[in-house]
Coordinates of C-alpha atoms and ligand atoms in Angstrom, one line a residue:
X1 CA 0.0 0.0 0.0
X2 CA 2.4 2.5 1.0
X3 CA 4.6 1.5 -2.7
X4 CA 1.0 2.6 -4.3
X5 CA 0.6 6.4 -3.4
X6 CA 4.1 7.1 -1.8
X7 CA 5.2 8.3 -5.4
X8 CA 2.1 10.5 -6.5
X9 CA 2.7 11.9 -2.4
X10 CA 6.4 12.6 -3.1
X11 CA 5.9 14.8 -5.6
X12 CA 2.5 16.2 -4.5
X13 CA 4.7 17.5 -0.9
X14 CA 7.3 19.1 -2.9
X15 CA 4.7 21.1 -5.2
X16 CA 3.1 22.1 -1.5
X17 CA 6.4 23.2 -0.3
X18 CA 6.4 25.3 -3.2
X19 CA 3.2 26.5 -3.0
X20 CA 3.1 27.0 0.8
X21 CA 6.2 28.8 0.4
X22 CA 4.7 31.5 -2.2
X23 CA 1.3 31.6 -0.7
X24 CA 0.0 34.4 1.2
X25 CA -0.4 33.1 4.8
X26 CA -3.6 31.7 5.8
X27 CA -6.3 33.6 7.3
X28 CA -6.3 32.4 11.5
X29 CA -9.6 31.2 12.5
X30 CA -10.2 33.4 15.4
X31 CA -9.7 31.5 18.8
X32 CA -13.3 33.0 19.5
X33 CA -14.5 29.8 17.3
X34 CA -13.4 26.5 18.8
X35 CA -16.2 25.0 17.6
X36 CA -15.7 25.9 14.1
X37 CA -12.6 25.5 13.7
X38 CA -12.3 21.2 15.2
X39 CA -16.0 20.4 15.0
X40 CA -17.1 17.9 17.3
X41 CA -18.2 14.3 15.7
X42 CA -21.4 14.4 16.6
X43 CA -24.3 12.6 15.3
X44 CA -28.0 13.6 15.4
X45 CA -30.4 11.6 16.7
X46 CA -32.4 9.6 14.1
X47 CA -35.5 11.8 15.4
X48 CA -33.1 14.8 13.5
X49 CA -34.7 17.5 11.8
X50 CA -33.9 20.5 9.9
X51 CA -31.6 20.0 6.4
X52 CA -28.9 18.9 4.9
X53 CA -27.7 20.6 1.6
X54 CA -25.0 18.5 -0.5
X55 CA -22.8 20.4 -3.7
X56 CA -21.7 18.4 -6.4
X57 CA -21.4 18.2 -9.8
X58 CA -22.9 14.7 -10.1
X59 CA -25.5 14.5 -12.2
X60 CA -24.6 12.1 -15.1
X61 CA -25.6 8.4 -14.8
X62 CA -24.0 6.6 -12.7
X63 CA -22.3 9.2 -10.4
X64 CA -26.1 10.3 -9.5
X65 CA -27.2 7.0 -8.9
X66 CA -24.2 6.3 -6.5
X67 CA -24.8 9.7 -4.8
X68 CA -28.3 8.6 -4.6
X69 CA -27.5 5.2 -3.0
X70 CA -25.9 7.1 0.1
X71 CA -28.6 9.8 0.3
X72 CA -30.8 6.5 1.1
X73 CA -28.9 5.3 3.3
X74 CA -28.6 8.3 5.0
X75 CA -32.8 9.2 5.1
X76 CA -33.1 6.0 6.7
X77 CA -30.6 7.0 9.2
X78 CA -32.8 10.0 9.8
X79 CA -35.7 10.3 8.1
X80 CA -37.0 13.5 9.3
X81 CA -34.1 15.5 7.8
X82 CA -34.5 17.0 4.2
X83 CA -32.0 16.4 1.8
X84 CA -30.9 19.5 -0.9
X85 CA -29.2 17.5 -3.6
X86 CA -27.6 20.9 -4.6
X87 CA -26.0 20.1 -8.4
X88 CA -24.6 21.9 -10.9
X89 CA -24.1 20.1 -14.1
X90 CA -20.4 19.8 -15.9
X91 CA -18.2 17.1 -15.7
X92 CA -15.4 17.5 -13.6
X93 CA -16.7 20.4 -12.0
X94 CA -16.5 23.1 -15.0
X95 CA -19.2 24.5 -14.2
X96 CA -19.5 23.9 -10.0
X97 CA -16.5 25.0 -8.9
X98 CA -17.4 28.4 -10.0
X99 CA -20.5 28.5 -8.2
X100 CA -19.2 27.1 -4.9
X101 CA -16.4 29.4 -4.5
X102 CA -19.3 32.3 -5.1
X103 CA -21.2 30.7 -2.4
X104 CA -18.2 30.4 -0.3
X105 CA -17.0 33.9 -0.1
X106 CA -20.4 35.1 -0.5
X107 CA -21.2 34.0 3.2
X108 CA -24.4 31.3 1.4
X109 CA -22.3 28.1 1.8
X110 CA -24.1 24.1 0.7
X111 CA -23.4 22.2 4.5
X112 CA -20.7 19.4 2.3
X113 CA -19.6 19.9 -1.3
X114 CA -17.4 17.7 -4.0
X115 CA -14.0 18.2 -3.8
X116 CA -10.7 16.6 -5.3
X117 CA -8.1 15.1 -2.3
X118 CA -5.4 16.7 -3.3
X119 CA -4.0 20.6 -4.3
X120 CA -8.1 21.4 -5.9
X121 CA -8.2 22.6 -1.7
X122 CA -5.6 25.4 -2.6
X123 CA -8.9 27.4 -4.2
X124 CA -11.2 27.4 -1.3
X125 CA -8.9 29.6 0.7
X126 CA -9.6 26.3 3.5
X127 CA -8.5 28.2 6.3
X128 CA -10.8 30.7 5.7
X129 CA -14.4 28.8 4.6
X130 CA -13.8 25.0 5.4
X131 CA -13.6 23.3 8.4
X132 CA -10.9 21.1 9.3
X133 CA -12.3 17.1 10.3
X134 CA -9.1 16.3 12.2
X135 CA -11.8 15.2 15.1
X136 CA -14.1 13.7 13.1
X137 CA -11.3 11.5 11.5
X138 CA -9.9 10.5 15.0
X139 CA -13.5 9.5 16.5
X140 CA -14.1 7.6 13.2
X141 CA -10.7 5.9 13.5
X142 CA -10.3 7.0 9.7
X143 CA -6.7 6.7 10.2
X144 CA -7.0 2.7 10.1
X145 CA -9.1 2.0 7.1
X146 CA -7.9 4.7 4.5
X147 CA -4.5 4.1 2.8
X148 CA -2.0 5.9 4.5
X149 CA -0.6 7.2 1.8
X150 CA -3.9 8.8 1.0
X151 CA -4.6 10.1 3.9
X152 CA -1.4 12.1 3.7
X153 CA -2.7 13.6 -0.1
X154 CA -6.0 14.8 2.1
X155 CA -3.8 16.9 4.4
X156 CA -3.4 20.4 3.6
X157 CA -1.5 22.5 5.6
X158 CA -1.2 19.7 8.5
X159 CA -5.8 19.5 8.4
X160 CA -8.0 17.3 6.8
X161 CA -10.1 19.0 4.9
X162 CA -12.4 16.3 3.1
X163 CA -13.4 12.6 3.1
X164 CA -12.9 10.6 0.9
X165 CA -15.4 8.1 -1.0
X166 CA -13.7 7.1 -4.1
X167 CA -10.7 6.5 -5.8
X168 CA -11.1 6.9 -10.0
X169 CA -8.8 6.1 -12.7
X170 CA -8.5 8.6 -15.4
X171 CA -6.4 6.5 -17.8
X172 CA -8.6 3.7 -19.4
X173 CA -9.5 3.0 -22.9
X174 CA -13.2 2.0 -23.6
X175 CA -14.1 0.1 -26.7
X176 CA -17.0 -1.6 -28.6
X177 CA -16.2 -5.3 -28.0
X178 CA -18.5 -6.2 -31.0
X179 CA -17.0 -3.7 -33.2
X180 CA -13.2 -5.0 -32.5
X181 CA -14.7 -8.6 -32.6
X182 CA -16.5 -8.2 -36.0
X183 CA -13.3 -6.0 -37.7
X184 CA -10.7 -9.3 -35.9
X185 CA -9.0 -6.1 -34.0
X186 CA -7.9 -6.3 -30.4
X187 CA -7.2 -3.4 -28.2
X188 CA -4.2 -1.4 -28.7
X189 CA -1.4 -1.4 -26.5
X190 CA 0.9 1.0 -28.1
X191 CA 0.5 4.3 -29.9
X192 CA 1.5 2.4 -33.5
X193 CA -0.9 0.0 -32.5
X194 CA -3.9 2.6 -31.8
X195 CA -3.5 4.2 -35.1
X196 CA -3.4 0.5 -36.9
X197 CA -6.7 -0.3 -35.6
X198 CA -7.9 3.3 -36.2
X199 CA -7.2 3.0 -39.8
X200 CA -9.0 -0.3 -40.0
X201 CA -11.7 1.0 -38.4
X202 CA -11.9 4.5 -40.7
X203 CA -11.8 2.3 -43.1
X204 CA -14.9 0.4 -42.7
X205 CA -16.4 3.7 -41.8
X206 CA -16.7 3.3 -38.2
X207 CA -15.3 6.2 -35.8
X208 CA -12.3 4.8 -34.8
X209 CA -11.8 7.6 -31.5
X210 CA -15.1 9.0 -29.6
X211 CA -14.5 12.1 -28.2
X212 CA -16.6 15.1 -26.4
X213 CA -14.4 18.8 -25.6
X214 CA -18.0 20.6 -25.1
X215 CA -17.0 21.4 -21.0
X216 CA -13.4 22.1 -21.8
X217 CA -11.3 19.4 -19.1
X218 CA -11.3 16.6 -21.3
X219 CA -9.2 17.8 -24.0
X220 CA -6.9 17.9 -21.0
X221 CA -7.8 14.6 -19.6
X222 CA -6.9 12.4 -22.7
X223 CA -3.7 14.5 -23.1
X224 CA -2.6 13.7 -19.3
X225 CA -3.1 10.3 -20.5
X226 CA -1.1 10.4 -23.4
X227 CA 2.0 12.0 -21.4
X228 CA 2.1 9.0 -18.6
X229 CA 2.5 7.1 -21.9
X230 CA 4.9 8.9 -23.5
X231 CA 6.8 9.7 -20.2
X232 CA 6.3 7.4 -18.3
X233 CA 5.2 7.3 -14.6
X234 CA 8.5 9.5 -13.3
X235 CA 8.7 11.7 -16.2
X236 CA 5.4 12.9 -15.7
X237 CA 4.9 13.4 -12.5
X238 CA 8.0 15.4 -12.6
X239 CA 5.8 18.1 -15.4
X240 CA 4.7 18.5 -11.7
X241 CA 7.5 18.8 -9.3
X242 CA 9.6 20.8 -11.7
X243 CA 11.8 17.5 -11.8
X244 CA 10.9 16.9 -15.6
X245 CA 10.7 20.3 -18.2
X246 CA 7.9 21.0 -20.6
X247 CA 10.8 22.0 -23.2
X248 CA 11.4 17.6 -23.1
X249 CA 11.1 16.5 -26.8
X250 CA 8.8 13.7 -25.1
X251 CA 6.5 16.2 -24.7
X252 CA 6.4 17.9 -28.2
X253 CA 6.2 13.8 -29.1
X254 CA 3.0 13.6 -26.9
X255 CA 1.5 16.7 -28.3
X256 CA 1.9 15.3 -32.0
X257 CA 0.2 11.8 -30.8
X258 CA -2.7 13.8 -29.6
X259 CA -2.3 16.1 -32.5
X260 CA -2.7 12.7 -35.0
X261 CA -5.3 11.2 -32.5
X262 CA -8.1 14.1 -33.3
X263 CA -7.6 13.1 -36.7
X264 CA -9.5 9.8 -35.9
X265 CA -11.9 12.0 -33.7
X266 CA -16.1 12.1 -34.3
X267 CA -16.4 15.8 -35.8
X268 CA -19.0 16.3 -34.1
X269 CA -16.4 16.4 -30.7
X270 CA -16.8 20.1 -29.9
X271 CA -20.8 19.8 -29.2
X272 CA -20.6 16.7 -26.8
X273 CA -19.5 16.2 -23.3
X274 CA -18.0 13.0 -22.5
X275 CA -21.3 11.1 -21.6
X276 CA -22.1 12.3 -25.1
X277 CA -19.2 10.8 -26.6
X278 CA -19.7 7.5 -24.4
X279 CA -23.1 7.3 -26.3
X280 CA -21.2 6.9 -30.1
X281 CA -20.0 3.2 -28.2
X282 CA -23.8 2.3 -26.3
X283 CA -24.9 2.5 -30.2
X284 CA -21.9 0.6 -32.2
X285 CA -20.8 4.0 -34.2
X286 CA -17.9 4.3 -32.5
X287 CA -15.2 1.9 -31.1
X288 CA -12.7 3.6 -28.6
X289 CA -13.2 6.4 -25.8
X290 CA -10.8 8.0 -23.5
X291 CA -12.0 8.8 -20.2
X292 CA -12.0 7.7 -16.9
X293 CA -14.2 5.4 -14.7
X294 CA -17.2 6.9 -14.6
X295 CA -17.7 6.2 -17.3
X296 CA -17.9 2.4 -16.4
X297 CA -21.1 3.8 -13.8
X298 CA -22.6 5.7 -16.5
X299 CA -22.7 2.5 -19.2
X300 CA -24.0 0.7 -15.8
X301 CA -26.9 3.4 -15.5
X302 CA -27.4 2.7 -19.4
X303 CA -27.9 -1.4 -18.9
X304 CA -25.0 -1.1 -21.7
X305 CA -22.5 -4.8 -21.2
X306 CA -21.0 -4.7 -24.6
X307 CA -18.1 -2.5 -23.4
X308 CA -14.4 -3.5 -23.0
X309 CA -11.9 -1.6 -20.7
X310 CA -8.0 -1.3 -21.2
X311 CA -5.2 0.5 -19.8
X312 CA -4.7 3.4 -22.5
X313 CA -2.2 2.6 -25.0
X314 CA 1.2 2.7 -23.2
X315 CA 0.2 3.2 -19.8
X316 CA -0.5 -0.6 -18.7
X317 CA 1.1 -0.7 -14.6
X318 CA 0.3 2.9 -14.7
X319 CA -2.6 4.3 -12.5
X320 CA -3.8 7.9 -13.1
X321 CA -5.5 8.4 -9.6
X322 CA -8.1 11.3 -8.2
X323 CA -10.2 10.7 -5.6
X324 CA -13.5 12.6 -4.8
X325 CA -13.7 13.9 -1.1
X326 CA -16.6 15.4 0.6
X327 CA -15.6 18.7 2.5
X328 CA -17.2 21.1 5.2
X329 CA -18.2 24.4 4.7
X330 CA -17.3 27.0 7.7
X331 CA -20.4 28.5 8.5
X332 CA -22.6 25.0 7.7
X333 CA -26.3 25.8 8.8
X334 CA -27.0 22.3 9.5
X335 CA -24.0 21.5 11.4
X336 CA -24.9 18.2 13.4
X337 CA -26.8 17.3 10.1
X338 CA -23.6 17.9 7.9
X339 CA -21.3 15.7 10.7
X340 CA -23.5 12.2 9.9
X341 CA -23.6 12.8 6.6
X342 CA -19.8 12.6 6.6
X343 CA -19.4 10.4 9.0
X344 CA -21.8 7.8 6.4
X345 CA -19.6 9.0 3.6
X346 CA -16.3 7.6 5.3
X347 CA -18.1 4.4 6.7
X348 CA -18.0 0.8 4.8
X349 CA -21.7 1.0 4.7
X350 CA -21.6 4.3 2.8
X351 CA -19.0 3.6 0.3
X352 CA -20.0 0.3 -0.4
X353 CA -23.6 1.6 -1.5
X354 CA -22.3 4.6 -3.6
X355 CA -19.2 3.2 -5.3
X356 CA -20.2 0.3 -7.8
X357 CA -22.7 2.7 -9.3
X358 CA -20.3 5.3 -9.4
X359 CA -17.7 3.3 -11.2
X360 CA -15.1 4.0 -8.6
X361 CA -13.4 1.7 -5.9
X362 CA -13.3 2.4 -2.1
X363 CA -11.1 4.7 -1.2
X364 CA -11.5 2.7 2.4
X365 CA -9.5 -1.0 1.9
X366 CA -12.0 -3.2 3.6
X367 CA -14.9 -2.6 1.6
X368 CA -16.2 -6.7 -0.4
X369 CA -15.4 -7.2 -3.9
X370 CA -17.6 -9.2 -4.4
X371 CA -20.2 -5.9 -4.5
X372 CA -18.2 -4.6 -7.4
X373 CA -18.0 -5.5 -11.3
X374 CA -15.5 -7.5 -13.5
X375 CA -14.1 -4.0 -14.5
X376 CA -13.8 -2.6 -10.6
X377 CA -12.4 -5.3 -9.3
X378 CA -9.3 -5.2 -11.7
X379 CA -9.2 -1.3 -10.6
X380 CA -9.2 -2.9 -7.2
X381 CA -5.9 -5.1 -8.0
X382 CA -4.4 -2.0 -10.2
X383 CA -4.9 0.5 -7.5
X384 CA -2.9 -2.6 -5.3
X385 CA 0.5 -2.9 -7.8
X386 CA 0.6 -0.2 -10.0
X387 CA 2.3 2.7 -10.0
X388 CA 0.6 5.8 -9.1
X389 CA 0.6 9.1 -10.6
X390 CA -1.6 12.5 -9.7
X391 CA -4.2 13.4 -11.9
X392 CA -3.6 17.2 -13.0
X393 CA -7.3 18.0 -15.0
X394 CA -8.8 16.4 -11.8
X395 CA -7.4 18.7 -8.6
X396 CA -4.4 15.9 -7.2
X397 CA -1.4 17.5 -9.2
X398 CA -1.4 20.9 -9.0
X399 CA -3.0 24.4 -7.9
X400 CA -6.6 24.8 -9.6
X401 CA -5.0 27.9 -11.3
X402 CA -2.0 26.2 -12.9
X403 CA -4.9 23.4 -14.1
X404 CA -6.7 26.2 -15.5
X405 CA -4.3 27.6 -18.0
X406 CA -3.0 23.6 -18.4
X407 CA -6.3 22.9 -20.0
X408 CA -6.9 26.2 -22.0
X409 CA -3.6 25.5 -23.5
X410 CA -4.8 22.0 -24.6
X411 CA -8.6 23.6 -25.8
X412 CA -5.9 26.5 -28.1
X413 CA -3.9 23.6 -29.7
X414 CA -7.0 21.7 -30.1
X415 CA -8.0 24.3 -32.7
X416 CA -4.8 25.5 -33.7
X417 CA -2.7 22.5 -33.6
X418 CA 0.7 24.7 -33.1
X419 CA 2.8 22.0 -31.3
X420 CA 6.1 24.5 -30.5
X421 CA 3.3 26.8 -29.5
X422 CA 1.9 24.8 -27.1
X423 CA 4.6 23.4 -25.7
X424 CA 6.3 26.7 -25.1
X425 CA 3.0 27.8 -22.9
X426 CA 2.8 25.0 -21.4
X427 CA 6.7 25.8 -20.0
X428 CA 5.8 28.9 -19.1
X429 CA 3.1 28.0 -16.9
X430 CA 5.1 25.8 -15.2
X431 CA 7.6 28.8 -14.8
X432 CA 4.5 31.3 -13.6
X433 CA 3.5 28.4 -10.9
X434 CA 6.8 28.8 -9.6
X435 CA 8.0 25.5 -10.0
X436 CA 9.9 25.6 -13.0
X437 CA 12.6 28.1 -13.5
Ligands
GAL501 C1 -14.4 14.1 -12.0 C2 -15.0 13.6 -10.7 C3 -15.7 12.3 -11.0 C4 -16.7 12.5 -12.1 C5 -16.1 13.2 -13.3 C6 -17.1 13.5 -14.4 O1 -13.7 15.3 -11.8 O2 -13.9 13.3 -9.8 O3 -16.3 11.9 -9.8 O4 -17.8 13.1 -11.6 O5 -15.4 14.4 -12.9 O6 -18.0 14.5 -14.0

């Protein structure tokens, strides 16, 4: 266990060093608020009243059906409490992390909102507008059943800030089995290979590569992907430590992979989001997607079987890993309310009822196997060997600004295609991040 995250740690403390280093100093919570600042793990009774308002950005299949499955767990708990299933649509938070961080400084915070163990935290000024859980993850004995080596990505200046539910791959492949059956192709496992079964499949007037940029990340995403391959599990968590340089050729070779990649792409790519693009597989016009496990919930929440699931080309014994936490506003109005509901989100019980419909695995290590499908039960044994490397388009590799401008670089050369230009901003905002020179 401590082999799996000890890496994607390593080079997440130094880029906090950094960070902690250039940041203005946190906002004190004022001794006046002891209450606030460690809030005690209490539970309501299950005669509770009053509310409970939850953020997210889960509203696809799948990833609302597994927040779903804990919100009924939770009303049976305590049924006289009412549940705000506060959402706002986007996938990976486009559009929701705007929103919160209105509500936050705006003094209207959601009780527990969605949020990325990792840097994402950096945004939400945590000092100032979310409460630390170290007491809630003492009385729960969290400290046992979540891997250490994760527990250590959820501390942000020495606090917990969030629980965590999940643990999600970004770097699989999803095909069509029946289309690769019927064309004899198997799934590629190298970059050659990938564009050898994309020409087969052009050619028989399938869309070899299903793709959706509508919400702006997952240009981003499938490019993350395509440097772990082209990197390898070092070299690119280095892009993030300052250890590895944009100016590498590697990554001028990754950017023209990507580059040849949208040449197999669905044009219809800049309308769709990725559930979108998922759907060009449910109905046999397309044969590969990029994107990470979700998606598995969402073709669960579609009844669709006929998919197949691969490492993406390049990156087999490589795990791209992001897990979703669930944090505590300062200033909750349902306090007691807001305490069981995370106290059910870091129990077995919770995460075993929202993660196979999610498409994620427990980020606790005793939850049954047996509960999850063929597909999360190899994430279970790749999360166990493989090495692990930070998600960057999904808050565990760097500041939310540096993501920010790493994704509008990728949306710019989606259009213009300018690898030198590219690569040269993508150096630079390294350099403006501070962690390259
Ligand atoms: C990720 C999030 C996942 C899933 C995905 C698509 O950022 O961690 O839980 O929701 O976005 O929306």
């Amino acid at each position: 266990m401590s082999r799996k995250m000890f890496s994607l740690i390593s080079a997440l403390a130094i880029v906090v060093l950094i960070l902690t280093a250039c940041a203005p100093a946190a906002t004190p919570v004022p001794p006046t608020q002891p209450s606030a600042q460690q809030p005690a793990a209490t539970q309501p009774p299950a005669a509770a009243k009053g509310k409970l308002e939850m953020f997210s950005w889960w509203t696809a299949g799948g990833e609302a059906d597994g927040l779903n499955a804990m919100f009924d767990l939770y009303k049976k708990a305590y049924p006289k409490v009412e549940i705000i299933n506060a959402t706002v649509a986007g996938g990976a938070g486009t559009n929701a992390k705007a929103v919160l961080a209105t509500r936050l400084t705006g003094g209207d915070p959601p009780d527990a909102f969605q949020l990325h163990a990792g840097l994402e935290v950096e945004k939400y000024e945590p000092a100032k507008y979310l409460q630390p859980l170290d007491s809630l993850y003492t009385s729960q004995g969290w400290d046992k059943v979540f891997p250490k080596d994760l527990i250590s990505l959820l501390k942000y200046q020495d606090h917990f800030w969030g629980v965590p539910v999940n643990i999600h791959r970004a770097n699989v492949l999803w095909y069509n089995k029946k289309v690769f059956d019927d064309n004899g192709l198997k799934p590629p496992t190298t970059w050659d290979e990938f564009f050898k079964v994309a020409d087969a499949l052009k050619a028989k007037g399938i869309v070899p590569l299903v793709i959706g940029t509508k919400e702006g990340w997952e240009a981003g995403h499938t490019f993350e992907t395509v440097l772990i391959s082209t990197l390898g599990a070092d070299g690119y968590k280095g892009l993030w430590t300052g250890k590895t340089q944009w100016t590498d050729p590697k990554v001028a070779d990754a950017l023209n992979t990507y580059k040849k990649m949208m040449t197999y792409a669905n044009t219809d790519y800049s309308a769709l989001t990725w559930d979108g693009a998922a759907q060009y597989l449910v109905d046999g016009k397309g044969a590969m997607h990029i994107m990470g496990d979700w998606t598995d919930g969402w073709f669960i929440s579609k009844k669709y079987t006929g998919y197949g699931y691969a490492p993406v080309p390049g990156t087999a014994g490589v795990f791209d890993a992001l897990s979703d936490s669930f944090a505590a506003a300062k200033g909750a109005k349902n306090q007691d309310n807001l305490m069981a509901w995370l106290a059910l989100a870091g129990s077995k019980a919770g995460q075993e009822a929202f993660n196979p419909k999610k498409g994620s695995i427990c980020a606790r290590t005793d939850c049954d196997p047996k509960l999850f499908d063929d597909y999360l039960q190899s994430a279970m044994k790749d999360w166990s060997s493989n090495a692990i490397v930070p998600s960057v388009v999904h808050g565990a590799a760097a500041v939310e600004k540096w993501a920010t401008v790493y994704k509008d670089i990728l949306n710019t050369f989606a259009t213009k295609g300018d690898v030198a230009a590219a690569q040269k901003s993508l150096q630079q905002s390294c350099v403006d991040n501070g962690v390259c020179k």
